[in-house]
Amino acid sequence: MQCVLTPDTEGYDQIDSIATGASVLVEGIIASSQGGKQKVELKVSKIIVIGESDPTSFPIQKKRASREFLRTVAHLRPRTNTFGAVARVRNALAYATHKFFQDNGFVWVASPIITASDCEGAGEQFYVTTLISNSAEGGSLVKDIPSTKDGRVDWSQDFFCKPAFLTVSGQLNGETYATALSDIYTFGPTFRAENSNTSRHLAEFWMIEPELAFADLNDDMACASSYLQYVVKYILENCKEDMDFFNTWIEKGIIDRLNDVVEKNFVHLSYSDAIELLVGSKKKFEFPVKWGLDLQSEHERYITEVAFGGRPVIIRDYPKEIKAFYMRQNDDGKTVAAMDLLVPRVGELIGGSQREERLDYLEGRLDELNLNKESYWWYLDLRRYGSVPHAGFGLGFERLVQFATGMDNIRDTIPFPRVPGSAEF
Amino acid sequence: MQCVLTPDTEGYDQIDSIATGASVLVEGIIASSQGGKQKVELKVSKIIVIGESDPTSFPIQKKRASREFLRTVAHLRPRTNTFGAVARVRNALAYATHKFFQDNGFVWVASPIITASDCEGAGEQFYVTTLISNSAEGGSLVKDIPSTKDGRVDWSQDFFCKPAFLTVSGQLNGETYATALSDIYTFGPTFRAENSNTSRHLAEFWMIEPELAFADLNDDMACASSYLQYVVKYILENCKEDMDFFNTWIEKGIIDRLNDVVEKNFVHLSYSDAIELLVGSKKKFEFPVKWGLDLQSEHERYITEVAFGGRPVIIRDYPKEIKAFYMRQNDDGKTVAAMDLLVPRVGELIGGSQREERLDYLEGRLDELNLNKESYWWYLDLRRYGSVPHAGFGLGFERLVQFATGMDNIRDTIPFPRVPGSAEF
């Protein structure tokens, strides 16, 4: 807020000690502003400096600091216009998420963060352990790490008495509650130990994973569309000033783009039709386009940005080979009831599926993929006892923040980003 | 819901295949019930079995299963009355938490889960690493774990290039946002690698940590009281049926106890007065009572349950030696502006403080405690640049669920409890 001081202002003599980063208490009268930049300003009758700030050492100088630099002062960057706006819009998206699901009778379930369950599948997971430490002088000696007779890490001596990881998804746990309570959603952190230094990946990110009982893929697609339209509408209505800021400074036209999401129907397209569309486009893509291959980001963006002029697109019925074991087989024997929701700029924002609720099909799929059925005993129990058709989806919350704010790099959508080589603050 | 079938019901012949755990689709007419147990019942015109359940193998038999046993089938226990009710009340408490803070202008901040920050202090932390693995046949060989020349774990080769842990609190990170955006709150998982197998401890639990800018301890106490009264009132109004269930089956009188929380003023008491009260009580306690010693659970429960007849009690101004380094020193030089909110049965439910906003005092305290100031560079920056008086508190969400439902064991208040030796599902 613009604050106007005059020599009559009480505390006017302190004005020289007020620099960027300082905190002050001001009293005064709100009045319409003469300047064009703001509607109102504060005519200050009294000012008190609460916390000074040394202008020569304050890390964020008035000149525009680069995003890269601001990540090194992540404790101060929320004081800038951009990161303050990101924080508020992020907050509004989170609250709108809760409101949407609660208003529709979904129950929030805390899926576990640490898991020793074998069925999440190995690879790209962080291990959680108390077998090593850096608290003793210099940290653990490798030779002192508990080992078995054959020299391997002795997990039985670890905190959980077996290997434990950070979760990569709460879905399987969410299904246990959906098949007990009906519709549920999770909203919590998930993790990937993926060594990719891109503007689209984080090692720690928040996921929203609703699961609908007595529901098929159409219900799932309808829920995903309503959800996205609801939260986007919510920020357009409740974060006007911040959205204007993004529209002016971060991505011109973002408000129009978001309005389109709210107002236009989403395009529905089968995977097979999407392949035909891409082949027919005669466009040169970096990655090959062929039935059976997964769609890459360039394909997804072509479909939503070019082929359908910025409308969100839902692609459904993917080849079973490129999708997860738990997705429900379609009658054609080749595809599964999976769907991806694509949006301009970001590409895939939501991925979901109807889950295989038929015990024999699910066991068959585990066999085909050489997965160990024993590990999935509790997941299979959901199909053994009172199985119901159910479906759900997952949404990476930071991707949504990117989409809604126009921020280029996903590291700028979460307060303290965790990426390879960095978990500061 | 009681469903009444007659031989006229379509699908009546399937009745023999419906057992505990099965899922069915029923259609019919709601009518007032003849029986005393429920107000309405469903007169079923049509029934279809969706998912059968083999009554001989379904793990939860009709006879009352023990809580211990139900933890071994945590994927099915939400299908029981008790755990269904716990899940719904837990959900309502979570949503009421968001509503309370959002309605009062707080911004939700995602404090980081993985942290390599040195200032959380070592001990009782889980390490997060990719240096060890169990994915290769048999898992990592201990001798292959990257080591430095002197045989210690070589953290520079780990994912984050230094030791990283699971967070024990989001407070310090929360303060960075409170001093930028004003009032904020965190609501996320936190972790303790504490080897205690009690009914009050979890290795993974959810914490709510609001932080108020331009606020002192009185503001903090007022916020904690309003928050607790709001969420308790919310479940009494919105979870009537489930609360009746707890009142009848889990803890007789719980509704009256919770009504007292909503309606009665909280008692305010200084730590010094609390010590005097305990000494004057002439009661034999297991742990000694003396100015300078921390209050134990038995003391806290005596104060709230006996001395003040079930009213919540806030104790403030604790000796600085038994409290954390960041709490604001009072003028007496002996105590800090800390407060604990005690409730019957659970004891301490909320712990908070005004934070030391004066750079010189904070640095002095770090020196006194031999803590490394370098590690706290960013936390100290908040006092260097535009420092403001601020205060906050932390609340263990599962303790709140325990308090609100009467469940004895904290392992029964979270869907998939993590404790020493167990991170199943």
PDB file of N, CA and C in Angstrom, chain A residues 21 23 51-52 57 75 79 90-91 95 98-99 102 108 110 112-114 116 127-129 132 134 137-140 142 151-153 159 163 204 378 381 384-388 418 421 423, chain B residues 21 23 51-52 57-58 75 79 90-91 95 98-99 102 108 110 112-114 116 127 129 132 134 137-140 142 151-153 159 163 204 378 381 384-388 418 421 423:
ATOM      1  N   GLY A  21      12.829  -3.845   3.410  1.00  0.00           N
ATOM      2  CA  GLY A  21      12.984  -4.930   4.365  1.00  0.00           C
ATOM      3  C   GLY A  21      12.617  -4.551   5.777  1.00  0.00           C
ATOM      4  N   SER A  23      10.256  -3.170   8.958  1.00  0.00           N
ATOM      5  CA  SER A  23       8.835  -3.279   9.294  1.00  0.00           C
ATOM      6  C   SER A  23       8.432  -2.052  10.082  1.00  0.00           C
ATOM      7  N   GLY A  51      10.994  -2.765  13.100  1.00  0.00           N
ATOM      8  CA  GLY A  51      12.253  -3.486  12.884  1.00  0.00           C
ATOM      9  C   GLY A  51      13.015  -2.822  11.751  1.00  0.00           C
ATOM     10  N   GLU A  52      14.223  -2.365  12.032  1.00  0.00           N
ATOM     11  CA  GLU A  52      15.011  -1.719  10.980  1.00  0.00           C
ATOM     12  C   GLU A  52      15.576  -2.746  10.006  1.00  0.00           C
ATOM     13  N   SER A  57      23.059  -4.091   3.512  1.00  0.00           N
ATOM     14  CA  SER A  57      23.253  -5.544   3.607  1.00  0.00           C
ATOM     15  C   SER A  57      21.998  -6.356   3.290  1.00  0.00           C
ATOM     16  N   HIS A  75      14.196 -17.676   2.428  1.00  0.00           N
ATOM     17  CA  HIS A  75      13.574 -17.201   3.676  1.00  0.00           C
ATOM     18  C   HIS A  75      13.106 -15.749   3.552  1.00  0.00           C
ATOM     19  N   ARG A  79       8.847 -11.927   0.736  1.00  0.00           N
ATOM     20  CA  ARG A  79       8.627 -10.486   0.924  1.00  0.00           C
ATOM     21  C   ARG A  79       8.544  -9.745  -0.410  1.00  0.00           C
ATOM     22  N   ARG A  90      -1.376 -19.945  -4.050  1.00  0.00           N
ATOM     23  CA  ARG A  90      -1.162 -21.339  -3.632  1.00  0.00           C
ATOM     24  C   ARG A  90      -2.087 -21.685  -2.466  1.00  0.00           C
ATOM     25  N   ASN A  91      -2.143 -20.785  -1.491  1.00  0.00           N
ATOM     26  CA  ASN A  91      -3.026 -20.983  -0.353  1.00  0.00           C
ATOM     27  C   ASN A  91      -4.483 -21.093  -0.790  1.00  0.00           C
ATOM     28  N   TYR A  95      -7.023 -24.260  -0.270  1.00  0.00           N
ATOM     29  CA  TYR A  95      -8.284 -24.172   0.457  1.00  0.00           C
ATOM     30  C   TYR A  95      -9.463 -24.524  -0.458  1.00  0.00           C
ATOM     31  N   HIS A  98      -9.809 -28.251  -0.611  1.00  0.00           N
ATOM     32  CA  HIS A  98     -10.544 -28.810   0.535  1.00  0.00           C
ATOM     33  C   HIS A  98     -12.035 -28.502   0.428  1.00  0.00           C
ATOM     34  N   LYS A  99     -12.354 -27.259   0.094  1.00  0.00           N
ATOM     35  CA  LYS A  99     -13.764 -26.872   0.000  1.00  0.00           C
ATOM     36  C   LYS A  99     -14.509 -27.727  -1.031  1.00  0.00           C
ATOM     37  N   GLN A 102     -14.843 -31.338   0.343  1.00  0.00           N
ATOM     38  CA  GLN A 102     -15.702 -31.397   1.523  1.00  0.00           C
ATOM     39  C   GLN A 102     -17.158 -31.103   1.148  1.00  0.00           C
ATOM     40  N   TRP A 108     -11.271 -36.421   3.897  1.00  0.00           N
ATOM     41  CA  TRP A 108      -9.809 -36.305   3.771  1.00  0.00           C
ATOM     42  C   TRP A 108      -9.138 -37.424   4.562  1.00  0.00           C
ATOM     43  N   ALA A 110      -5.384 -39.102   5.634  1.00  0.00           N
ATOM     44  CA  ALA A 110      -3.926 -38.919   5.686  1.00  0.00           C
ATOM     45  C   ALA A 110      -3.266 -40.210   5.244  1.00  0.00           C
ATOM     46  N   PRO A 112      -0.101 -42.527   4.455  1.00  0.00           N
ATOM     47  CA  PRO A 112       1.172 -42.497   5.191  1.00  0.00           C
ATOM     48  C   PRO A 112       2.318 -41.929   4.363  1.00  0.00           C
ATOM     49  N   ILE A 113       3.256 -41.270   5.019  1.00  0.00           N
ATOM     50  CA  ILE A 113       4.423 -40.687   4.365  1.00  0.00           C
ATOM     51  C   ILE A 113       5.549 -41.730   4.328  1.00  0.00           C
ATOM     52  N   ILE A 114       5.831 -42.307   5.477  1.00  0.00           N
ATOM     53  CA  ILE A 114       6.819 -43.384   5.535  1.00  0.00           C
ATOM     54  C   ILE A 114       6.094 -44.690   5.262  1.00  0.00           C
ATOM     55  N   ALA A 116       6.775 -49.048   4.605  1.00  0.00           N
ATOM     56  CA  ALA A 116       7.607 -50.221   4.405  1.00  0.00           C
ATOM     57  C   ALA A 116       6.853 -51.215   3.538  1.00  0.00           C
ATOM     58  N   TYR A 127      15.153 -43.639   0.980  1.00  0.00           N
ATOM     59  CA  TYR A 127      15.110 -44.514   2.136  1.00  0.00           C
ATOM     60  C   TYR A 127      15.051 -43.679   3.405  1.00  0.00           C
ATOM     61  N   VAL A 128      14.277 -44.175   4.368  1.00  0.00           N
ATOM     62  CA  VAL A 128      14.150 -43.524   5.672  1.00  0.00           C
ATOM     63  C   VAL A 128      14.790 -44.456   6.680  1.00  0.00           C
ATOM     64  N   THR A 129      15.801 -43.974   7.383  1.00  0.00           N
ATOM     65  CA  THR A 129      16.573 -44.892   8.209  1.00  0.00           C
ATOM     66  C   THR A 129      17.131 -44.208   9.451  1.00  0.00           C
ATOM     67  N   ILE A 132      22.147 -44.871   9.842  1.00  0.00           N
ATOM     68  CA  ILE A 132      23.280 -43.973   9.680  1.00  0.00           C
ATOM     69  C   ILE A 132      22.964 -42.646  10.346  1.00  0.00           C
ATOM     70  N   ASN A 134      24.780 -38.476  11.355  1.00  0.00           N
ATOM     71  CA  ASN A 134      25.919 -37.569  11.332  1.00  0.00           C
ATOM     72  C   ASN A 134      26.060 -36.855  12.660  1.00  0.00           C
ATOM     73  N   GLU A 137      30.693 -37.346  16.362  1.00  0.00           N
ATOM     74  CA  GLU A 137      31.768 -36.547  15.732  1.00  0.00           C
ATOM     75  C   GLU A 137      32.062 -37.103  14.342  1.00  0.00           C
ATOM     76  N   GLY A 138      31.778 -36.313  13.328  1.00  0.00           N
ATOM     77  CA  GLY A 138      32.102 -36.727  11.966  1.00  0.00           C
ATOM     78  C   GLY A 138      31.095 -37.677  11.355  1.00  0.00           C
ATOM     79  N   GLY A 139      30.174 -38.199  12.135  1.00  0.00           N
ATOM     80  CA  GLY A 139      29.136 -39.073  11.589  1.00  0.00           C
ATOM     81  C   GLY A 139      29.529 -40.538  11.606  1.00  0.00           C
ATOM     82  N   SER A 140      28.576 -41.359  11.204  1.00  0.00           N
ATOM     83  CA  SER A 140      28.746 -42.822  11.253  1.00  0.00           C
ATOM     84  C   SER A 140      29.977 -43.282  10.482  1.00  0.00           C
ATOM     85  N   VAL A 142      31.309 -46.143   8.220  1.00  0.00           N
ATOM     86  CA  VAL A 142      30.622 -47.109   7.369  1.00  0.00           C
ATOM     87  C   VAL A 142      30.745 -48.523   7.936  1.00  0.00           C
ATOM     88  N   GLY A 151      27.298 -59.416   4.586  1.00  0.00           N
ATOM     89  CA  GLY A 151      27.825 -58.067   4.359  1.00  0.00           C
ATOM     90  C   GLY A 151      26.830 -57.048   3.852  1.00  0.00           C
ATOM     91  N   ARG A 152      25.545 -57.411   3.881  1.00  0.00           N
ATOM     92  CA  ARG A 152      24.551 -56.447   3.408  1.00  0.00           C
ATOM     93  C   ARG A 152      23.982 -55.641   4.583  1.00  0.00           C
ATOM     94  N   VAL A 153      23.351 -54.532   4.245  1.00  0.00           N
ATOM     95  CA  VAL A 153      22.722 -53.718   5.286  1.00  0.00           C
ATOM     96  C   VAL A 153      21.707 -54.576   6.041  1.00  0.00           C
ATOM     97  N   PHE A 159      14.881 -48.809  12.300  1.00  0.00           N
ATOM     98  CA  PHE A 159      13.772 -48.359  13.148  1.00  0.00           C
ATOM     99  C   PHE A 159      12.502 -49.168  12.926  1.00  0.00           C
ATOM    100  N   PRO A 163      13.278 -52.389   5.381  1.00  0.00           N
ATOM    101  CA  PRO A 163      13.515 -51.166   4.611  1.00  0.00           C
ATOM    102  C   PRO A 163      12.252 -50.315   4.575  1.00  0.00           C
ATOM    103  N   GLU A 204      10.336 -33.301  -3.675  1.00  0.00           N
ATOM    104  CA  GLU A 204       9.251 -33.295  -2.675  1.00  0.00           C
ATOM    105  C   GLU A 204       8.134 -32.416  -3.210  1.00  0.00           C
ATOM    106  N   TRP A 378      -2.861 -56.984   0.959  1.00  0.00           N
ATOM    107  CA  TRP A 378      -3.934 -56.119   1.482  1.00  0.00           C
ATOM    108  C   TRP A 378      -4.649 -55.384   0.356  1.00  0.00           C
ATOM    109  N   ASP A 381      -6.999 -57.847  -0.973  1.00  0.00           N
ATOM    110  CA  ASP A 381      -8.132 -58.049  -0.042  1.00  0.00           C
ATOM    111  C   ASP A 381      -9.313 -57.137  -0.381  1.00  0.00           C
ATOM    112  N   ARG A 384     -11.213 -58.967  -2.642  1.00  0.00           N
ATOM    113  CA  ARG A 384     -11.718 -60.237  -2.113  1.00  0.00           C
ATOM    114  C   ARG A 384     -12.993 -60.021  -1.312  1.00  0.00           C
ATOM    115  N   TYR A 385     -13.044 -58.899  -0.624  1.00  0.00           N
ATOM    116  CA  TYR A 385     -14.138 -58.667   0.317  1.00  0.00           C
ATOM    117  C   TYR A 385     -14.919 -57.417  -0.062  1.00  0.00           C
ATOM    118  N   GLY A 386     -16.081 -57.619  -0.619  1.00  0.00           N
ATOM    119  CA  GLY A 386     -16.951 -56.474  -0.914  1.00  0.00           C
ATOM    120  C   GLY A 386     -16.369 -55.513  -1.920  1.00  0.00           C
ATOM    121  N   SER A 387     -15.787 -56.038  -2.969  1.00  0.00           N
ATOM    122  CA  SER A 387     -15.199 -55.182  -4.010  1.00  0.00           C
ATOM    123  C   SER A 387     -16.258 -54.290  -4.648  1.00  0.00           C
ATOM    124  N   VAL A 388     -15.869 -53.076  -4.978  1.00  0.00           N
ATOM    125  CA  VAL A 388     -16.774 -52.163  -5.699  1.00  0.00           C
ATOM    126  C   VAL A 388     -16.014 -51.501  -6.836  1.00  0.00           C
ATOM    127  N   ARG A 418      12.847 -28.767  -2.902  1.00  0.00           N
ATOM    128  CA  ARG A 418      13.864 -29.805  -2.702  1.00  0.00           C
ATOM    129  C   ARG A 418      14.183 -30.429  -4.042  1.00  0.00           C
ATOM    130  N   GLY A 421      20.784 -32.167  -4.830  1.00  0.00           N
ATOM    131  CA  GLY A 421      21.846 -31.284  -4.346  1.00  0.00           C
ATOM    132  C   GLY A 421      21.388 -30.153  -3.448  1.00  0.00           C
ATOM    133  N   ALA A 423      18.583 -29.109  -0.230  1.00  0.00           N
ATOM    134  CA  ALA A 423      17.435 -29.172   0.696  1.00  0.00           C
ATOM    135  C   ALA A 423      17.663 -28.143   1.790  1.00  0.00           C
TER     136      ALA A 423
ATOM    137  N   GLY B  21     -18.863 -57.593   5.234  1.00  0.00           N
ATOM    138  CA  GLY B  21     -17.776 -57.228   4.321  1.00  0.00           C
ATOM    139  C   GLY B  21     -18.207 -57.124   2.877  1.00  0.00           C
ATOM    140  N   SER B  23     -20.398 -55.839  -0.471  1.00  0.00           N
ATOM    141  CA  SER B  23     -20.973 -54.559  -0.870  1.00  0.00           C
ATOM    142  C   SER B  23     -22.199 -54.826  -1.733  1.00  0.00           C
ATOM    143  N   GLY B  51     -20.169 -56.812  -4.600  1.00  0.00           N
ATOM    144  CA  GLY B  51     -18.948 -57.561  -4.284  1.00  0.00           C
ATOM    145  C   GLY B  51     -19.212 -58.510  -3.132  1.00  0.00           C
ATOM    146  N   GLU B  52     -19.002 -59.789  -3.353  1.00  0.00           N
ATOM    147  CA  GLU B  52     -19.250 -60.754  -2.286  1.00  0.00           C
ATOM    148  C   GLU B  52     -18.134 -60.717  -1.249  1.00  0.00           C
ATOM    149  N   SER B  57     -13.659 -66.423   5.646  1.00  0.00           N
ATOM    150  CA  SER B  57     -12.295 -65.883   5.617  1.00  0.00           C
ATOM    151  C   SER B  57     -12.217 -64.388   5.888  1.00  0.00           C
ATOM    152  N   PHE B  58     -13.338 -63.656   5.863  1.00  0.00           N
ATOM    153  CA  PHE B  58     -13.280 -62.203   6.110  1.00  0.00           C
ATOM    154  C   PHE B  58     -12.658 -61.959   7.487  1.00  0.00           C
ATOM    155  N   HIS B  75      -6.173 -52.029   6.708  1.00  0.00           N
ATOM    156  CA  HIS B  75      -6.822 -51.761   5.418  1.00  0.00           C
ATOM    157  C   HIS B  75      -8.312 -52.046   5.468  1.00  0.00           C
ATOM    158  N   ARG B  79     -13.871 -50.103   7.960  1.00  0.00           N
ATOM    159  CA  ARG B  79     -15.224 -50.613   7.714  1.00  0.00           C
ATOM    160  C   ARG B  79     -15.990 -50.858   9.010  1.00  0.00           C
ATOM    161  N   ARG B  90     -12.048 -37.146  12.444  1.00  0.00           N
ATOM    162  CA  ARG B  90     -10.711 -36.659  12.075  1.00  0.00           C
ATOM    163  C   ARG B  90     -10.804 -35.716  10.873  1.00  0.00           C
ATOM    164  N   ASN B  91     -11.557 -36.128   9.882  1.00  0.00           N
ATOM    165  CA  ASN B  91     -11.763 -35.296   8.699  1.00  0.00           C
ATOM    166  C   ASN B  91     -12.397 -33.955   9.067  1.00  0.00           C
ATOM    167  N   TYR B  95     -10.820 -30.216   8.517  1.00  0.00           N
ATOM    168  CA  TYR B  95     -11.482 -29.172   7.725  1.00  0.00           C
ATOM    169  C   TYR B  95     -11.790 -27.949   8.587  1.00  0.00           C
ATOM    170  N   HIS B  98      -8.712 -25.842   8.814  1.00  0.00           N
ATOM    171  CA  HIS B  98      -8.524 -24.965   7.656  1.00  0.00           C
ATOM    172  C   HIS B  98      -9.521 -23.810   7.684  1.00  0.00           C
ATOM    173  N   LYS B  99     -10.773 -24.121   7.973  1.00  0.00           N
ATOM    174  CA  LYS B  99     -11.802 -23.080   7.988  1.00  0.00           C
ATOM    175  C   LYS B  99     -11.474 -21.975   9.003  1.00  0.00           C
ATOM    176  N   GLN B 102      -8.401 -19.961   7.723  1.00  0.00           N
ATOM    177  CA  GLN B 102      -8.716 -19.218   6.496  1.00  0.00           C
ATOM    178  C   GLN B 102      -9.689 -18.081   6.790  1.00  0.00           C
ATOM    179  N   TRP B 108      -2.050 -20.720   4.507  1.00  0.00           N
ATOM    180  CA  TRP B 108      -1.452 -22.049   4.704  1.00  0.00           C
ATOM    181  C   TRP B 108      -0.105 -22.112   3.981  1.00  0.00           C
ATOM    182  N   ALA B 110       3.247 -24.622   3.145  1.00  0.00           N
ATOM    183  CA  ALA B 110       3.779 -25.983   3.166  1.00  0.00           C
ATOM    184  C   ALA B 110       5.212 -25.920   3.680  1.00  0.00           C
ATOM    185  N   PRO B 112       8.726 -27.524   4.696  1.00  0.00           N
ATOM    186  CA  PRO B 112       9.355 -28.665   4.034  1.00  0.00           C
ATOM    187  C   PRO B 112       9.365 -29.923   4.904  1.00  0.00           C
ATOM    188  N   ILE B 113       9.269 -31.082   4.262  1.00  0.00           N
ATOM    189  CA  ILE B 113       9.298 -32.365   4.968  1.00  0.00           C
ATOM    190  C   ILE B 113      10.741 -32.845   5.086  1.00  0.00           C
ATOM    191  N   ILE B 114      11.451 -32.841   3.975  1.00  0.00           N
ATOM    192  CA  ILE B 114      12.877 -33.189   4.004  1.00  0.00           C
ATOM    193  C   ILE B 114      13.652 -31.911   4.275  1.00  0.00           C
ATOM    194  N   ALA B 116      17.739 -30.357   5.115  1.00  0.00           N
ATOM    195  CA  ALA B 116      19.164 -30.508   5.395  1.00  0.00           C
ATOM    196  C   ALA B 116      19.624 -29.337   6.255  1.00  0.00           C
ATOM    197  N   TYR B 127      16.888 -40.189   8.997  1.00  0.00           N
ATOM    198  CA  TYR B 127      17.701 -39.762   7.869  1.00  0.00           C
ATOM    199  C   TYR B 127      17.005 -40.147   6.570  1.00  0.00           C
ATOM    200  N   THR B 129      17.841 -40.788   2.636  1.00  0.00           N
ATOM    201  CA  THR B 129      19.054 -41.044   1.879  1.00  0.00           C
ATOM    202  C   THR B 129      18.797 -41.910   0.654  1.00  0.00           C
ATOM    203  N   ILE B 132      21.822 -45.961   0.537  1.00  0.00           N
ATOM    204  CA  ILE B 132      21.579 -47.381   0.734  1.00  0.00           C
ATOM    205  C   ILE B 132      20.303 -47.765   0.006  1.00  0.00           C
ATOM    206  N   ASN B 134      17.598 -51.423  -1.005  1.00  0.00           N
ATOM    207  CA  ASN B 134      17.359 -52.864  -0.954  1.00  0.00           C
ATOM    208  C   ASN B 134      16.874 -53.372  -2.301  1.00  0.00           C
ATOM    209  N   GLU B 137      19.723 -57.278  -5.741  1.00  0.00           N
ATOM    210  CA  GLU B 137      19.502 -58.576  -5.071  1.00  0.00           C
ATOM    211  C   GLU B 137      20.072 -58.530  -3.664  1.00  0.00           C
ATOM    212  N   GLY B 138      19.167 -58.641  -2.678  1.00  0.00           N
ATOM    213  CA  GLY B 138      19.628 -58.672  -1.297  1.00  0.00           C
ATOM    214  C   GLY B 138      19.940 -57.320  -0.712  1.00  0.00           C
ATOM    215  N   GLY B 139      19.996 -56.288  -1.517  1.00  0.00           N
ATOM    216  CA  GLY B 139      20.235 -54.943  -1.001  1.00  0.00           C
ATOM    217  C   GLY B 139      21.702 -54.566  -0.965  1.00  0.00           C
ATOM    218  N   SER B 140      21.944 -53.302  -0.581  1.00  0.00           N
ATOM    219  CA  SER B 140      23.306 -52.758  -0.575  1.00  0.00           C
ATOM    220  C   SER B 140      24.268 -53.592   0.260  1.00  0.00           C
ATOM    221  N   VAL B 142      27.300 -53.285   2.652  1.00  0.00           N
ATOM    222  CA  VAL B 142      27.756 -52.191   3.509  1.00  0.00           C
ATOM    223  C   VAL B 142      29.081 -51.631   2.992  1.00  0.00           C
ATOM    224  N   GLY B 151      36.755 -43.226   6.491  1.00  0.00           N
ATOM    225  CA  GLY B 151      35.823 -44.332   6.694  1.00  0.00           C
ATOM    226  C   GLY B 151      34.422 -43.937   7.117  1.00  0.00           C
ATOM    227  N   ARG B 152      34.129 -42.632   7.055  1.00  0.00           N
ATOM    228  CA  ARG B 152      32.773 -42.218   7.441  1.00  0.00           C
ATOM    229  C   ARG B 152      31.863 -42.141   6.221  1.00  0.00           C
ATOM    230  N   VAL B 153      30.553 -42.134   6.483  1.00  0.00           N
ATOM    231  CA  VAL B 153      29.596 -42.022   5.391  1.00  0.00           C
ATOM    232  C   VAL B 153      29.883 -40.738   4.607  1.00  0.00           C
ATOM    233  N   PHE B 159      21.861 -37.792  -2.161  1.00  0.00           N
ATOM    234  CA  PHE B 159      20.978 -37.071  -3.086  1.00  0.00           C
ATOM    235  C   PHE B 159      21.050 -35.555  -2.908  1.00  0.00           C
ATOM    236  N   PRO B 163      23.858 -34.436   4.757  1.00  0.00           N
ATOM    237  CA  PRO B 163      22.864 -35.215   5.507  1.00  0.00           C
ATOM    238  C   PRO B 163      21.508 -34.527   5.451  1.00  0.00           C
ATOM    239  N   GLU B 204       5.294 -40.877  13.062  1.00  0.00           N
ATOM    240  CA  GLU B 204       4.814 -39.965  12.018  1.00  0.00           C
ATOM    241  C   GLU B 204       3.474 -39.403  12.467  1.00  0.00           C
ATOM    242  N   TRP B 378      19.823 -17.952   8.475  1.00  0.00           N
ATOM    243  CA  TRP B 378      18.578 -17.458   7.874  1.00  0.00           C
ATOM    244  C   TRP B 378      17.546 -17.145   8.943  1.00  0.00           C
ATOM    245  N   ASP B 381      18.487 -13.851  10.221  1.00  0.00           N
ATOM    246  CA  ASP B 381      18.153 -12.810   9.230  1.00  0.00           C
ATOM    247  C   ASP B 381      16.769 -12.213   9.480  1.00  0.00           C
ATOM    248  N   ARG B 384      17.315  -9.595  11.696  1.00  0.00           N
ATOM    249  CA  ARG B 384      18.208  -8.554  11.179  1.00  0.00           C
ATOM    250  C   ARG B 384      17.454  -7.574  10.303  1.00  0.00           C
ATOM    251  N   TYR B 385      16.492  -8.083   9.578  1.00  0.00           N
ATOM    252  CA  TYR B 385      15.799  -7.276   8.574  1.00  0.00           C
ATOM    253  C   TYR B 385      14.307  -7.195   8.881  1.00  0.00           C
ATOM    254  N   GLY B 386      13.883  -6.060   9.390  1.00  0.00           N
ATOM    255  CA  GLY B 386      12.455  -5.861   9.611  1.00  0.00           C
ATOM    256  C   GLY B 386      11.846  -6.811  10.620  1.00  0.00           C
ATOM    257  N   SER B 387      12.539  -7.012  11.711  1.00  0.00           N
ATOM    258  CA  SER B 387      12.027  -7.916  12.747  1.00  0.00           C
ATOM    259  C   SER B 387      10.693  -7.412  13.303  1.00  0.00           C
ATOM    260  N   VAL B 388       9.811  -8.329  13.627  1.00  0.00           N
ATOM    261  CA  VAL B 388       8.544  -7.970  14.272  1.00  0.00           C
ATOM    262  C   VAL B 388       8.264  -8.917  15.428  1.00  0.00           C
ATOM    263  N   ARG B 418       2.598 -45.298  12.274  1.00  0.00           N
ATOM    264  CA  ARG B 418       4.014 -45.690  12.179  1.00  0.00           C
ATOM    265  C   ARG B 418       4.646 -45.619  13.558  1.00  0.00           C
ATOM    266  N   GLY B 421       9.313 -50.518  14.712  1.00  0.00           N
ATOM    267  CA  GLY B 421       9.097 -51.881  14.252  1.00  0.00           C
ATOM    268  C   GLY B 421       7.934 -52.066  13.302  1.00  0.00           C
ATOM    269  N   ALA B 423       5.819 -50.218   9.931  1.00  0.00           N
ATOM    270  CA  ALA B 423       5.359 -49.221   8.951  1.00  0.00           C
ATOM    271  C   ALA B 423       4.631 -49.963   7.845  1.00  0.00           C
TER     272      ALA B 423
END
